[in-house]
JSON list of C-alpha atoms and ligand atoms in Angstrom, two decimals:
[
{"chain": "G", "resi": 245, "resn": "MET", "atom": "CA", "xyz": [86.89, 82.46, 128.90]},
{"chain": "G", "resi": 246, "resn": "LEU", "atom": "CA", "xyz": [86.92, 79.20, 127.04]},
{"chain": "G", "resi": 247, "resn": "ASP", "atom": "CA", "xyz": [84.82, 79.26, 123.90]},
{"chain": "G", "resi": 248, "resn": "PRO", "atom": "CA", "xyz": [84.09, 75.84, 122.39]},
{"chain": "G", "resi": 249, "resn": "GLY", "atom": "CA", "xyz": [83.08, 76.58, 118.79]},
{"chain": "G", "resi": 250, "resn": "HIS", "atom": "CA", "xyz": [79.67, 75.86, 117.25]},
{"chain": "G", "resi": 251, "resn": "GLY", "atom": "CA", "xyz": [77.01, 73.85, 119.15]},
{"chain": "G", "resi": 252, "resn": "GLY", "atom": "CA", "xyz": [73.34, 72.93, 118.87]},
{"chain": "G", "resi": 253, "resn": "GLU", "atom": "CA", "xyz": [72.08, 73.26, 115.29]},
{"chain": "G", "resi": 254, "resn": "ASP", "atom": "CA", "xyz": [75.59, 74.21, 114.17]},
{"chain": "G", "resi": 255, "resn": "PRO", "atom": "CA", "xyz": [77.75, 71.07, 114.11]},
{"chain": "G", "resi": 256, "resn": "GLY", "atom": "CA", "xyz": [80.87, 72.80, 112.78]},
{"chain": "G", "resi": 257, "resn": "ALA", "atom": "CA", "xyz": [83.07, 70.67, 110.54]},
{"chain": "G", "resi": 258, "resn": "ILE", "atom": "CA", "xyz": [82.25, 66.96, 110.22]},
{"chain": "G", "resi": 259, "resn": "GLY", "atom": "CA", "xyz": [84.92, 64.27, 109.93]},
{"chain": "G", "resi": 260, "resn": "GLN", "atom": "CA", "xyz": [85.04, 61.36, 107.47]},
{"chain": "G", "resi": 261, "resn": "LYS", "atom": "CA", "xyz": [83.89, 59.06, 110.28]},
{"chain": "G", "resi": 262, "resn": "ASN", "atom": "CA", "xyz": [81.09, 61.46, 111.18]},
{"chain": "G", "resi": 263, "resn": "THR", "atom": "CA", "xyz": [82.74, 63.15, 114.16]},
{"chain": "G", "resi": 264, "resn": "TYR", "atom": "CA", "xyz": [81.19, 66.55, 114.86]},
{"chain": "G", "resi": 265, "resn": "GLU", "atom": "CA", "xyz": [83.49, 69.44, 115.62]},
{"chain": "G", "resi": 266, "resn": "LYS", "atom": "CA", "xyz": [81.00, 70.86, 118.15]},
{"chain": "G", "resi": 267, "resn": "ASN", "atom": "CA", "xyz": [81.28, 67.70, 120.28]},
{"chain": "G", "resi": 268, "resn": "VAL", "atom": "CA", "xyz": [85.04, 67.22, 120.40]},
{"chain": "G", "resi": 269, "resn": "VAL", "atom": "CA", "xyz": [85.80, 70.90, 121.03]},
{"chain": "G", "resi": 270, "resn": "LEU", "atom": "CA", "xyz": [83.32, 70.89, 123.94]},
{"chain": "G", "resi": 271, "resn": "GLN", "atom": "CA", "xyz": [84.94, 67.78, 125.41]},
{"chain": "G", "resi": 272, "resn": "ILE", "atom": "CA", "xyz": [88.41, 69.31, 125.18]},
{"chain": "G", "resi": 273, "resn": "ALA", "atom": "CA", "xyz": [87.26, 72.69, 126.52]},
{"chain": "G", "resi": 274, "resn": "LYS", "atom": "CA", "xyz": [85.71, 70.96, 129.56]},
{"chain": "G", "resi": 275, "resn": "ARG", "atom": "CA", "xyz": [89.02, 69.24, 130.21]},
{"chain": "G", "resi": 276, "resn": "ILE", "atom": "CA", "xyz": [90.85, 72.58, 130.10]},
{"chain": "G", "resi": 277, "resn": "TYR", "atom": "CA", "xyz": [88.17, 74.05, 132.36]},
{"chain": "G", "resi": 278, "resn": "ASN", "atom": "CA", "xyz": [88.77, 71.33, 134.96]},
{"chain": "G", "resi": 279, "resn": "LEU", "atom": "CA", "xyz": [92.53, 71.90, 134.90]},
{"chain": "G", "resi": 280, "resn": "ILE", "atom": "CA", "xyz": [92.21, 75.67, 135.37]},
{"chain": "G", "resi": 281, "resn": "GLN", "atom": "CA", "xyz": [89.63, 75.26, 138.11]},
{"chain": "G", "resi": 282, "resn": "LYS", "atom": "CA", "xyz": [92.19, 73.46, 140.26]},
{"chain": "G", "resi": 283, "resn": "LYS", "atom": "CA", "xyz": [94.29, 76.64, 140.35]},
{"chain": "G", "resi": 284, "resn": "PRO", "atom": "CA", "xyz": [93.08, 78.99, 143.09]},
{"chain": "G", "resi": 285, "resn": "TYR", "atom": "CA", "xyz": [94.65, 82.03, 141.40]},
{"chain": "G", "resi": 286, "resn": "MET", "atom": "CA", "xyz": [92.84, 81.61, 138.07]},
{"chain": "G", "resi": 287, "resn": "ARG", "atom": "CA", "xyz": [89.16, 81.85, 137.25]},
{"chain": "G", "resi": 288, "resn": "VAL", "atom": "CA", "xyz": [87.59, 80.18, 134.26]},
{"chain": "G", "resi": 289, "resn": "TYR", "atom": "CA", "xyz": [84.29, 80.47, 132.38]},
{"chain": "G", "resi": 290, "resn": "MET", "atom": "CA", "xyz": [82.83, 78.86, 129.28]},
{"chain": "G", "resi": 291, "resn": "THR", "atom": "CA", "xyz": [80.64, 80.41, 126.58]},
{"chain": "G", "resi": 292, "resn": "ARG", "atom": "CA", "xyz": [78.80, 77.08, 126.50]},
{"chain": "G", "resi": 293, "resn": "ASN", "atom": "CA", "xyz": [79.15, 73.92, 128.55]},
{"chain": "G", "resi": 294, "resn": "LYS", "atom": "CA", "xyz": [76.57, 71.85, 126.72]},
{"chain": "G", "resi": 295, "resn": "ASP", "atom": "CA", "xyz": [75.37, 71.20, 123.20]},
{"chain": "G", "resi": 296, "resn": "VAL", "atom": "CA", "xyz": [73.56, 74.47, 122.57]},
{"chain": "G", "resi": 297, "resn": "PHE", "atom": "CA", "xyz": [73.75, 77.11, 119.88]},
{"chain": "G", "resi": 298, "resn": "VAL", "atom": "CA", "xyz": [75.38, 80.37, 121.00]},
{"chain": "G", "resi": 299, "resn": "SER", "atom": "CA", "xyz": [75.66, 83.20, 118.47]},
{"chain": "G", "resi": 300, "resn": "LEU", "atom": "CA", "xyz": [79.06, 84.76, 117.87]},
{"chain": "G", "resi": 301, "resn": "LYS", "atom": "CA", "xyz": [77.73, 88.03, 119.27]},
{"chain": "G", "resi": 302, "resn": "ASP", "atom": "CA", "xyz": [76.52, 86.38, 122.47]},
{"chain": "G", "resi": 303, "resn": "ARG", "atom": "CA", "xyz": [79.92, 84.76, 122.98]},
{"chain": "G", "resi": 304, "resn": "ILE", "atom": "CA", "xyz": [81.48, 88.23, 123.13]},
{"chain": "G", "resi": 305, "resn": "ILE", "atom": "CA", "xyz": [78.66, 89.55, 125.35]},
{"chain": "G", "resi": 306, "resn": "LYS", "atom": "CA", "xyz": [79.27, 86.70, 127.82]},
{"chain": "G", "resi": 307, "resn": "ALA", "atom": "CA", "xyz": [82.98, 87.49, 127.84]},
{"chain": "G", "resi": 308, "resn": "ARG", "atom": "CA", "xyz": [82.33, 91.17, 128.54]},
{"chain": "G", "resi": 309, "resn": "ARG", "atom": "CA", "xyz": [79.90, 90.42, 131.32]},
{"chain": "G", "resi": 310, "resn": "LYS", "atom": "CA", "xyz": [82.56, 88.41, 133.14]},
{"chain": "G", "resi": 311, "resn": "LYS", "atom": "CA", "xyz": [85.24, 91.05, 132.56]},
{"chain": "G", "resi": 312, "resn": "ILE", "atom": "CA", "xyz": [87.62, 88.36, 131.39]},
{"chain": "G", "resi": 313, "resn": "ASP", "atom": "CA", "xyz": [91.34, 88.77, 130.67]},
{"chain": "G", "resi": 314, "resn": "ILE", "atom": "CA", "xyz": [91.74, 86.28, 127.85]},
{"chain": "G", "resi": 315, "resn": "PHE", "atom": "CA", "xyz": [89.34, 84.76, 125.33]},
{"chain": "G", "resi": 316, "resn": "ILE", "atom": "CA", "xyz": [90.20, 81.34, 123.91]},
{"chain": "G", "resi": 317, "resn": "SER", "atom": "CA", "xyz": [88.08, 79.98, 121.09]},
{"chain": "G", "resi": 318, "resn": "ILE", "atom": "CA", "xyz": [88.52, 76.27, 120.44]},
{"chain": "G", "resi": 319, "resn": "HIS", "atom": "CA", "xyz": [87.87, 74.72, 117.04]},
{"chain": "G", "resi": 320, "resn": "THR", "atom": "CA", "xyz": [88.98, 71.95, 114.74]},
{"chain": "G", "resi": 321, "resn": "ASP", "atom": "CA", "xyz": [90.13, 72.65, 111.20]},
{"chain": "G", "resi": 322, "resn": "SER", "atom": "CA", "xyz": [88.95, 71.09, 107.97]},
{"chain": "G", "resi": 323, "resn": "ALA", "atom": "CA", "xyz": [90.43, 70.90, 104.48]},
{"chain": "G", "resi": 324, "resn": "LYS", "atom": "CA", "xyz": [89.52, 69.38, 101.11]},
{"chain": "G", "resi": 325, "resn": "LYS", "atom": "CA", "xyz": [92.94, 67.73, 100.99]},
{"chain": "G", "resi": 326, "resn": "LYS", "atom": "CA", "xyz": [92.51, 64.95, 103.53]},
{"chain": "G", "resi": 327, "resn": "PHE", "atom": "CA", "xyz": [96.24, 64.62, 104.25]},
{"chain": "G", "resi": 328, "resn": "VAL", "atom": "CA", "xyz": [96.48, 68.15, 105.67]},
{"chain": "G", "resi": 329, "resn": "LYS", "atom": "CA", "xyz": [97.07, 68.02, 109.43]},
{"chain": "G", "resi": 330, "resn": "GLY", "atom": "CA", "xyz": [98.28, 69.86, 112.51]},
{"chain": "G", "resi": 331, "resn": "ALA", "atom": "CA", "xyz": [97.30, 72.57, 114.95]},
{"chain": "G", "resi": 332, "resn": "SER", "atom": "CA", "xyz": [97.09, 76.31, 114.31]},
{"chain": "G", "resi": 333, "resn": "VAL", "atom": "CA", "xyz": [96.64, 79.38, 116.49]},
{"chain": "G", "resi": 334, "resn": "PHE", "atom": "CA", "xyz": [95.15, 82.63, 115.20]},
{"chain": "G", "resi": 335, "resn": "SER", "atom": "CA", "xyz": [94.90, 86.18, 116.41]},
{"chain": "G", "resi": 336, "resn": "ILE", "atom": "CA", "xyz": [93.15, 89.06, 114.68]},
{"chain": "G", "resi": 337, "resn": "SER", "atom": "CA", "xyz": [94.92, 90.48, 111.64]},
{"chain": "G", "resi": 338, "resn": "ARG", "atom": "CA", "xyz": [95.97, 94.15, 111.63]},
{"chain": "G", "resi": 339, "resn": "LYS", "atom": "CA", "xyz": [93.76, 94.67, 108.61]},
{"chain": "G", "resi": 340, "resn": "GLU", "atom": "CA", "xyz": [90.68, 93.35, 110.42]},
{"chain": "G", "resi": 341, "resn": "ALA", "atom": "CA", "xyz": [91.61, 95.27, 113.56]},
{"chain": "G", "resi": 342, "resn": "ASN", "atom": "CA", "xyz": [91.68, 98.47, 111.50]},
{"chain": "G", "resi": 343, "resn": "ILE", "atom": "CA", "xyz": [88.26, 97.70, 110.06]},
{"chain": "G", "resi": 344, "resn": "VAL", "atom": "CA", "xyz": [86.94, 97.21, 113.61]},
{"chain": "G", "resi": 345, "resn": "ALA", "atom": "CA", "xyz": [88.48, 100.53, 114.68]},
{"chain": "G", "resi": 346, "resn": "GLU", "atom": "CA", "xyz": [86.96, 102.39, 111.71]},
{"chain": "G", "resi": 347, "resn": "LYS", "atom": "CA", "xyz": [83.58, 100.92, 112.54]},
{"chain": "G", "resi": 348, "resn": "TYR", "atom": "CA", "xyz": [83.80, 102.05, 116.14]},
{"chain": "G", "resi": 349, "resn": "TYR", "atom": "CA", "xyz": [84.91, 105.53, 115.09]},
{"chain": "G", "resi": 350, "resn": "SER", "atom": "CA", "xyz": [82.27, 106.07, 112.43]},
{"chain": "G", "resi": 351, "resn": "ASN", "atom": "CA", "xyz": [79.31, 104.51, 114.23]},
{"chain": "G", "resi": 352, "resn": "ASN", "atom": "CA", "xyz": [80.17, 106.47, 117.33]},
{"chain": "G", "resi": 353, "resn": "TYR", "atom": "CA", "xyz": [79.54, 103.34, 119.40]},
{"chain": "G", "resi": 354, "resn": "HIS", "atom": "CA", "xyz": [80.30, 105.01, 122.72]},
{"chain": "G", "resi": 355, "resn": "PHE", "atom": "CA", "xyz": [82.65, 102.12, 123.03]},
{"chain": "G", "resi": 356, "resn": "ILE", "atom": "CA", "xyz": [85.00, 103.69, 125.53]},
{"chain": "G", "resi": 357, "resn": "GLU", "atom": "CA", "xyz": [82.25, 104.75, 127.87]},
{"chain": "G", "resi": 358, "resn": "ASN", "atom": "CA", "xyz": [80.07, 101.68, 127.63]},
{"chain": "G", "resi": 359, "resn": "ILE", "atom": "CA", "xyz": [82.68, 98.96, 127.51]},
{"chain": "G", "resi": 360, "resn": "ILE", "atom": "CA", "xyz": [85.73, 100.34, 129.26]},
{"chain": "G", "resi": 361, "resn": "GLY", "atom": "CA", "xyz": [83.93, 102.72, 131.62]},
{"chain": "G", "resi": 362, "resn": "ILE", "atom": "CA", "xyz": [86.00, 105.80, 130.71]},
{"chain": "G", "resi": 363, "resn": "LYS", "atom": "CA", "xyz": [83.84, 108.84, 129.98]},
{"chain": "G", "resi": 364, "resn": "LYS", "atom": "CA", "xyz": [83.99, 110.03, 126.39]},
{"chain": "G", "resi": 365, "resn": "SER", "atom": "CA", "xyz": [86.01, 113.22, 126.13]},
{"chain": "G", "resi": 366, "resn": "ASN", "atom": "CA", "xyz": [84.09, 114.62, 123.13]},
{"chain": "G", "resi": 367, "resn": "ASP", "atom": "CA", "xyz": [87.49, 115.20, 121.61]},
{"chain": "G", "resi": 368, "resn": "GLU", "atom": "CA", "xyz": [87.56, 112.79, 118.70]},
{"chain": "G", "resi": 369, "resn": "TYR", "atom": "CA", "xyz": [91.34, 112.65, 118.66]},
{"chain": "G", "resi": 370, "resn": "ILE", "atom": "CA", "xyz": [91.59, 111.69, 122.33]},
{"chain": "G", "resi": 371, "resn": "ASP", "atom": "CA", "xyz": [88.79, 109.15, 122.05]},
{"chain": "G", "resi": 372, "resn": "HIS", "atom": "CA", "xyz": [90.41, 107.50, 119.04]},
{"chain": "G", "resi": 373, "resn": "THR", "atom": "CA", "xyz": [93.77, 107.45, 120.76]},
{"chain": "G", "resi": 374, "resn": "ILE", "atom": "CA", "xyz": [92.34, 105.74, 123.83]},
{"chain": "G", "resi": 375, "resn": "PHE", "atom": "CA", "xyz": [90.60, 103.24, 121.57]},
{"chain": "G", "resi": 376, "resn": "ASP", "atom": "CA", "xyz": [93.85, 102.55, 119.71]},
{"chain": "G", "resi": 377, "resn": "LEU", "atom": "CA", "xyz": [95.82, 102.08, 122.93]},
{"chain": "G", "resi": 378, "resn": "ILE", "atom": "CA", "xyz": [93.29, 99.58, 124.23]},
{"chain": "G", "resi": 379, "resn": "GLN", "atom": "CA", "xyz": [93.11, 97.71, 120.96]},
{"chain": "G", "resi": 380, "resn": "ASN", "atom": "CA", "xyz": [96.89, 97.62, 120.51]},
{"chain": "G", "resi": 381, "resn": "PHE", "atom": "CA", "xyz": [97.33, 96.24, 124.01]},
{"chain": "G", "resi": 382, "resn": "SER", "atom": "CA", "xyz": [94.83, 93.47, 123.22]},
{"chain": "G", "resi": 383, "resn": "ILE", "atom": "CA", "xyz": [96.50, 92.57, 119.95]},
{"chain": "G", "resi": 384, "resn": "ASN", "atom": "CA", "xyz": [100.00, 92.47, 121.44]},
{"chain": "G", "resi": 385, "resn": "GLU", "atom": "CA", "xyz": [98.81, 90.32, 124.32]},
{"chain": "G", "resi": 386, "resn": "SER", "atom": "CA", "xyz": [96.91, 88.04, 121.92]},
{"chain": "G", "resi": 387, "resn": "VAL", "atom": "CA", "xyz": [100.10, 87.38, 119.97]},
{"chain": "G", "resi": 388, "resn": "LYS", "atom": "CA", "xyz": [102.19, 86.83, 123.11]},
{"chain": "G", "resi": 389, "resn": "PHE", "atom": "CA", "xyz": [99.58, 84.53, 124.54]},
{"chain": "G", "resi": 390, "resn": "GLY", "atom": "CA", "xyz": [99.14, 82.68, 121.24]},
{"chain": "G", "resi": 391, "resn": "LYS", "atom": "CA", "xyz": [102.89, 82.02, 121.09]},
{"chain": "G", "resi": 392, "resn": "GLN", "atom": "CA", "xyz": [102.80, 80.37, 124.52]},
{"chain": "G", "resi": 393, "resn": "ILE", "atom": "CA", "xyz": [99.98, 78.14, 123.35]},
{"chain": "G", "resi": 394, "resn": "LEU", "atom": "CA", "xyz": [101.82, 77.26, 120.12]},
{"chain": "G", "resi": 395, "resn": "ASN", "atom": "CA", "xyz": [105.03, 76.43, 122.01]},
{"chain": "G", "resi": 396, "resn": "SER", "atom": "CA", "xyz": [103.07, 74.22, 124.31]},
{"chain": "G", "resi": 397, "resn": "LEU", "atom": "CA", "xyz": [101.11, 72.47, 121.53]},
{"chain": "G", "resi": 398, "resn": "GLU", "atom": "CA", "xyz": [104.26, 71.91, 119.51]},
{"chain": "G", "resi": 399, "resn": "LYS", "atom": "CA", "xyz": [105.45, 69.45, 122.16]},
{"chain": "G", "resi": 400, "resn": "ILE", "atom": "CA", "xyz": [102.49, 67.14, 121.68]},
{"chain": "G", "resi": 401, "resn": "THR", "atom": "CA", "xyz": [101.25, 67.57, 118.11]},
{"chain": "G", "resi": 402, "resn": "ASP", "atom": "CA", "xyz": [102.19, 68.56, 114.56]},
{"chain": "G", "resi": 403, "resn": "LEU", "atom": "CA", "xyz": [101.74, 72.21, 113.81]},
{"chain": "G", "resi": 404, "resn": "HIS", "atom": "CA", "xyz": [99.94, 73.24, 110.65]},
{"chain": "G", "resi": 405, "resn": "LYS", "atom": "CA", "xyz": [101.35, 76.75, 111.02]},
{"chain": "G", "resi": 406, "resn": "LYS", "atom": "CA", "xyz": [104.63, 77.38, 112.86]},
{"chain": "G", "resi": 407, "resn": "ASN", "atom": "CA", "xyz": [103.66, 80.98, 113.63]},
{"chain": "G", "resi": 408, "resn": "ILE", "atom": "CA", "xyz": [100.51, 82.70, 114.80]},
{"chain": "G", "resi": 409, "resn": "GLY", "atom": "CA", "xyz": [98.06, 83.00, 111.92]},
{"chain": "G", "resi": 410, "resn": "GLN", "atom": "CA", "xyz": [96.23, 86.24, 111.25]},
{"chain": "G", "resi": 411, "resn": "ALA", "atom": "CA", "xyz": [92.52, 86.01, 110.70]},
{"chain": "G", "resi": 412, "resn": "GLY", "atom": "CA", "xyz": [89.24, 87.88, 110.75]},
{"chain": "G", "resi": 413, "resn": "PHE", "atom": "CA", "xyz": [87.15, 85.49, 112.85]},
{"chain": "G", "resi": 414, "resn": "ALA", "atom": "CA", "xyz": [84.26, 87.33, 114.51]},
{"chain": "G", "resi": 415, "resn": "VAL", "atom": "CA", "xyz": [85.14, 86.11, 118.01]},
{"chain": "G", "resi": 416, "resn": "LEU", "atom": "CA", "xyz": [88.56, 87.77, 117.74]},
{"chain": "G", "resi": 417, "resn": "LYS", "atom": "CA", "xyz": [87.14, 91.23, 117.13]},
{"chain": "G", "resi": 418, "resn": "ALA", "atom": "CA", "xyz": [86.39, 92.54, 120.64]},
{"chain": "G", "resi": 419, "resn": "PRO", "atom": "CA", "xyz": [88.93, 95.37, 120.69]},
{"chain": "G", "resi": 420, "resn": "GLU", "atom": "CA", "xyz": [89.49, 95.30, 124.46]},
{"chain": "G", "resi": 421, "resn": "ILE", "atom": "CA", "xyz": [89.88, 91.54, 124.96]},
{"chain": "G", "resi": 422, "resn": "PRO", "atom": "CA", "xyz": [93.07, 89.63, 124.11]},
{"chain": "G", "resi": 423, "resn": "SER", "atom": "CA", "xyz": [91.67, 86.78, 122.03]},
{"chain": "G", "resi": 424, "resn": "ILE", "atom": "CA", "xyz": [92.97, 83.76, 120.18]},
{"chain": "G", "resi": 425, "resn": "LEU", "atom": "CA", "xyz": [91.42, 80.95, 118.20]},
{"chain": "G", "resi": 426, "resn": "ILE", "atom": "CA", "xyz": [92.96, 77.49, 118.35]},
{"chain": "G", "resi": 427, "resn": "GLU", "atom": "CA", "xyz": [92.40, 74.93, 115.62]},
{"chain": "G", "resi": 428, "resn": "ILE", "atom": "CA", "xyz": [93.41, 71.82, 117.52]},
{"chain": "G", "resi": 429, "resn": "ALA", "atom": "CA", "xyz": [93.70, 69.47, 114.56]},
{"chain": "G", "resi": 430, "resn": "PHE", "atom": "CA", "xyz": [92.13, 68.68, 111.19]},
{"chain": "G", "resi": 431, "resn": "ILE", "atom": "CA", "xyz": [88.92, 66.78, 111.69]},
{"chain": "G", "resi": 432, "resn": "SER", "atom": "CA", "xyz": [89.04, 66.08, 107.94]},
{"chain": "G", "resi": 433, "resn": "ASN", "atom": "CA", "xyz": [92.25, 64.04, 108.45]},
{"chain": "G", "resi": 434, "resn": "LEU", "atom": "CA", "xyz": [91.43, 60.42, 109.37]},
{"chain": "G", "resi": 435, "resn": "GLN", "atom": "CA", "xyz": [94.22, 60.02, 111.94]},
{"chain": "G", "resi": 436, "resn": "GLU", "atom": "CA", "xyz": [93.53, 63.37, 113.56]},
{"chain": "G", "resi": 437, "resn": "GLU", "atom": "CA", "xyz": [89.80, 62.67, 113.65]},
{"chain": "G", "resi": 438, "resn": "LYS", "atom": "CA", "xyz": [90.61, 59.44, 115.49]},
{"chain": "G", "resi": 439, "resn": "ASN", "atom": "CA", "xyz": [92.86, 61.35, 117.91]},
{"chain": "G", "resi": 440, "resn": "LEU", "atom": "CA", "xyz": [90.17, 63.96, 118.56]},
{"chain": "G", "resi": 441, "resn": "ASN", "atom": "CA", "xyz": [87.84, 61.21, 119.76]},
{"chain": "G", "resi": 442, "resn": "ASN", "atom": "CA", "xyz": [90.48, 59.61, 121.98]},
{"chain": "G", "resi": 443, "resn": "SER", "atom": "CA", "xyz": [90.16, 60.62, 125.62]},
{"chain": "G", "resi": 444, "resn": "ILE", "atom": "CA", "xyz": [93.89, 60.25, 126.29]},
{"chain": "G", "resi": 445, "resn": "TYR", "atom": "CA", "xyz": [94.68, 62.54, 123.37]},
{"chain": "G", "resi": 446, "resn": "GLN", "atom": "CA", "xyz": [91.98, 65.00, 124.42]},
{"chain": "G", "resi": 447, "resn": "GLN", "atom": "CA", "xyz": [93.54, 65.20, 127.87]},
{"chain": "G", "resi": 448, "resn": "LYS", "atom": "CA", "xyz": [97.02, 65.65, 126.38]},
{"chain": "G", "resi": 449, "resn": "VAL", "atom": "CA", "xyz": [95.80, 68.58, 124.25]},
{"chain": "G", "resi": 450, "resn": "ALA", "atom": "CA", "xyz": [93.92, 70.08, 127.18]},
{"chain": "G", "resi": 451, "resn": "LYS", "atom": "CA", "xyz": [96.99, 69.83, 129.37]},
{"chain": "G", "resi": 452, "resn": "ALA", "atom": "CA", "xyz": [99.19, 71.46, 126.73]},
{"chain": "G", "resi": 453, "resn": "ILE", "atom": "CA", "xyz": [96.76, 74.36, 126.29]},
{"chain": "G", "resi": 454, "resn": "PHE", "atom": "CA", "xyz": [96.43, 74.70, 130.04]},
{"chain": "G", "resi": 455, "resn": "GLU", "atom": "CA", "xyz": [100.21, 74.84, 130.43]},
{"chain": "G", "resi": 456, "resn": "GLY", "atom": "CA", "xyz": [100.38, 77.60, 127.82]},
{"chain": "G", "resi": 457, "resn": "ILE", "atom": "CA", "xyz": [97.69, 79.54, 129.70]},
{"chain": "G", "resi": 458, "resn": "GLU", "atom": "CA", "xyz": [99.49, 79.11, 133.00]},
{"chain": "G", "resi": 459, "resn": "LYS", "atom": "CA", "xyz": [102.85, 80.11, 131.59]},
{"chain": "G", "resi": 460, "resn": "TYR", "atom": "CA", "xyz": [101.40, 83.24, 130.03]},
{"chain": "G", "resi": 461, "resn": "TYR", "atom": "CA", "xyz": [99.61, 84.05, 133.27]},
{"chain": "G", "resi": 462, "resn": "LEU", "atom": "CA", "xyz": [102.70, 83.65, 135.43]},
{"chain": "G", "resi": 463, "resn": "LEU", "atom": "CA", "xyz": [104.75, 85.85, 133.08]},
{"chain": "G", "resi": 464, "resn": "ASN", "atom": "CA", "xyz": [102.08, 88.57, 132.90]},
{"chain": "G", "resi": 465, "resn": "LYS", "atom": "CA", "xyz": [100.15, 88.44, 136.14]},
{"chain": "G", "resi": 466, "resn": "LYS", "atom": "CA", "xyz": [101.07, 92.02, 137.03]},
{"chain": "G", "resi": 467, "resn": "LYS", "atom": "CA", "xyz": [98.99, 93.21, 134.08]},
{"chain": "G", "resi": 468, "resn": "TYR", "atom": "CA", "xyz": [95.95, 91.38, 135.35]},
{"chain": "G", "resi": 469, "resn": "ASN", "atom": "CA", "xyz": [95.93, 92.38, 138.95]},
{"chain": "G", "resi": 470, "resn": "HIS", "atom": "CA", "xyz": [92.31, 92.29, 139.96]},
{"chain": "H", "resi": 774, "resn": "ZN", "atom": "ZN1", "xyz": [84.98, 75.70, 113.89]}
]
């Protein structure tokens, strides 16, 4: 599932030359979509494919409905210091993951039954263990997947962070879905803003992300055999 950030009334970050994050991330996501679609063994969806507002909650709901394997949120970064540049990739931090787990435990969300389709055992210990196994699998896969994307991006752009960043973004919190968030470049940096608007650069980024996806898929396809 490709998730172009923002949209509609939410422009995201705005560049010095008035480029809207919501527009460039949609353009790049569509390019990735087209590359994946050419592969008969992969299926691809988007949380939005036009300039509309989609809440963070609805993005996760859409992902769940499609029973996706990997969630990829696509954004551009922004900083007060205009010279800051480069791409970053984030997965959920352990701290945030623990907060999510506590919330599921205490609110008795019936998570396992409703989301995963395994009947609750009514043994709290077993239920929590199943939850933890599912969540740990997602986090480990997110990091592995994120590394492939970083390796791939490194060949075509500066990296802002050499390693996977840890964050608490809402779209990374679905405990059963391996999820990453890519900040393609700094829209607040004049050169990177220019790049983000350039169709050749957009295609280069899309291709790099696609190659990371494909590499991860080919290395892990046994896990996703459905
Ligand atoms: Zn954003």
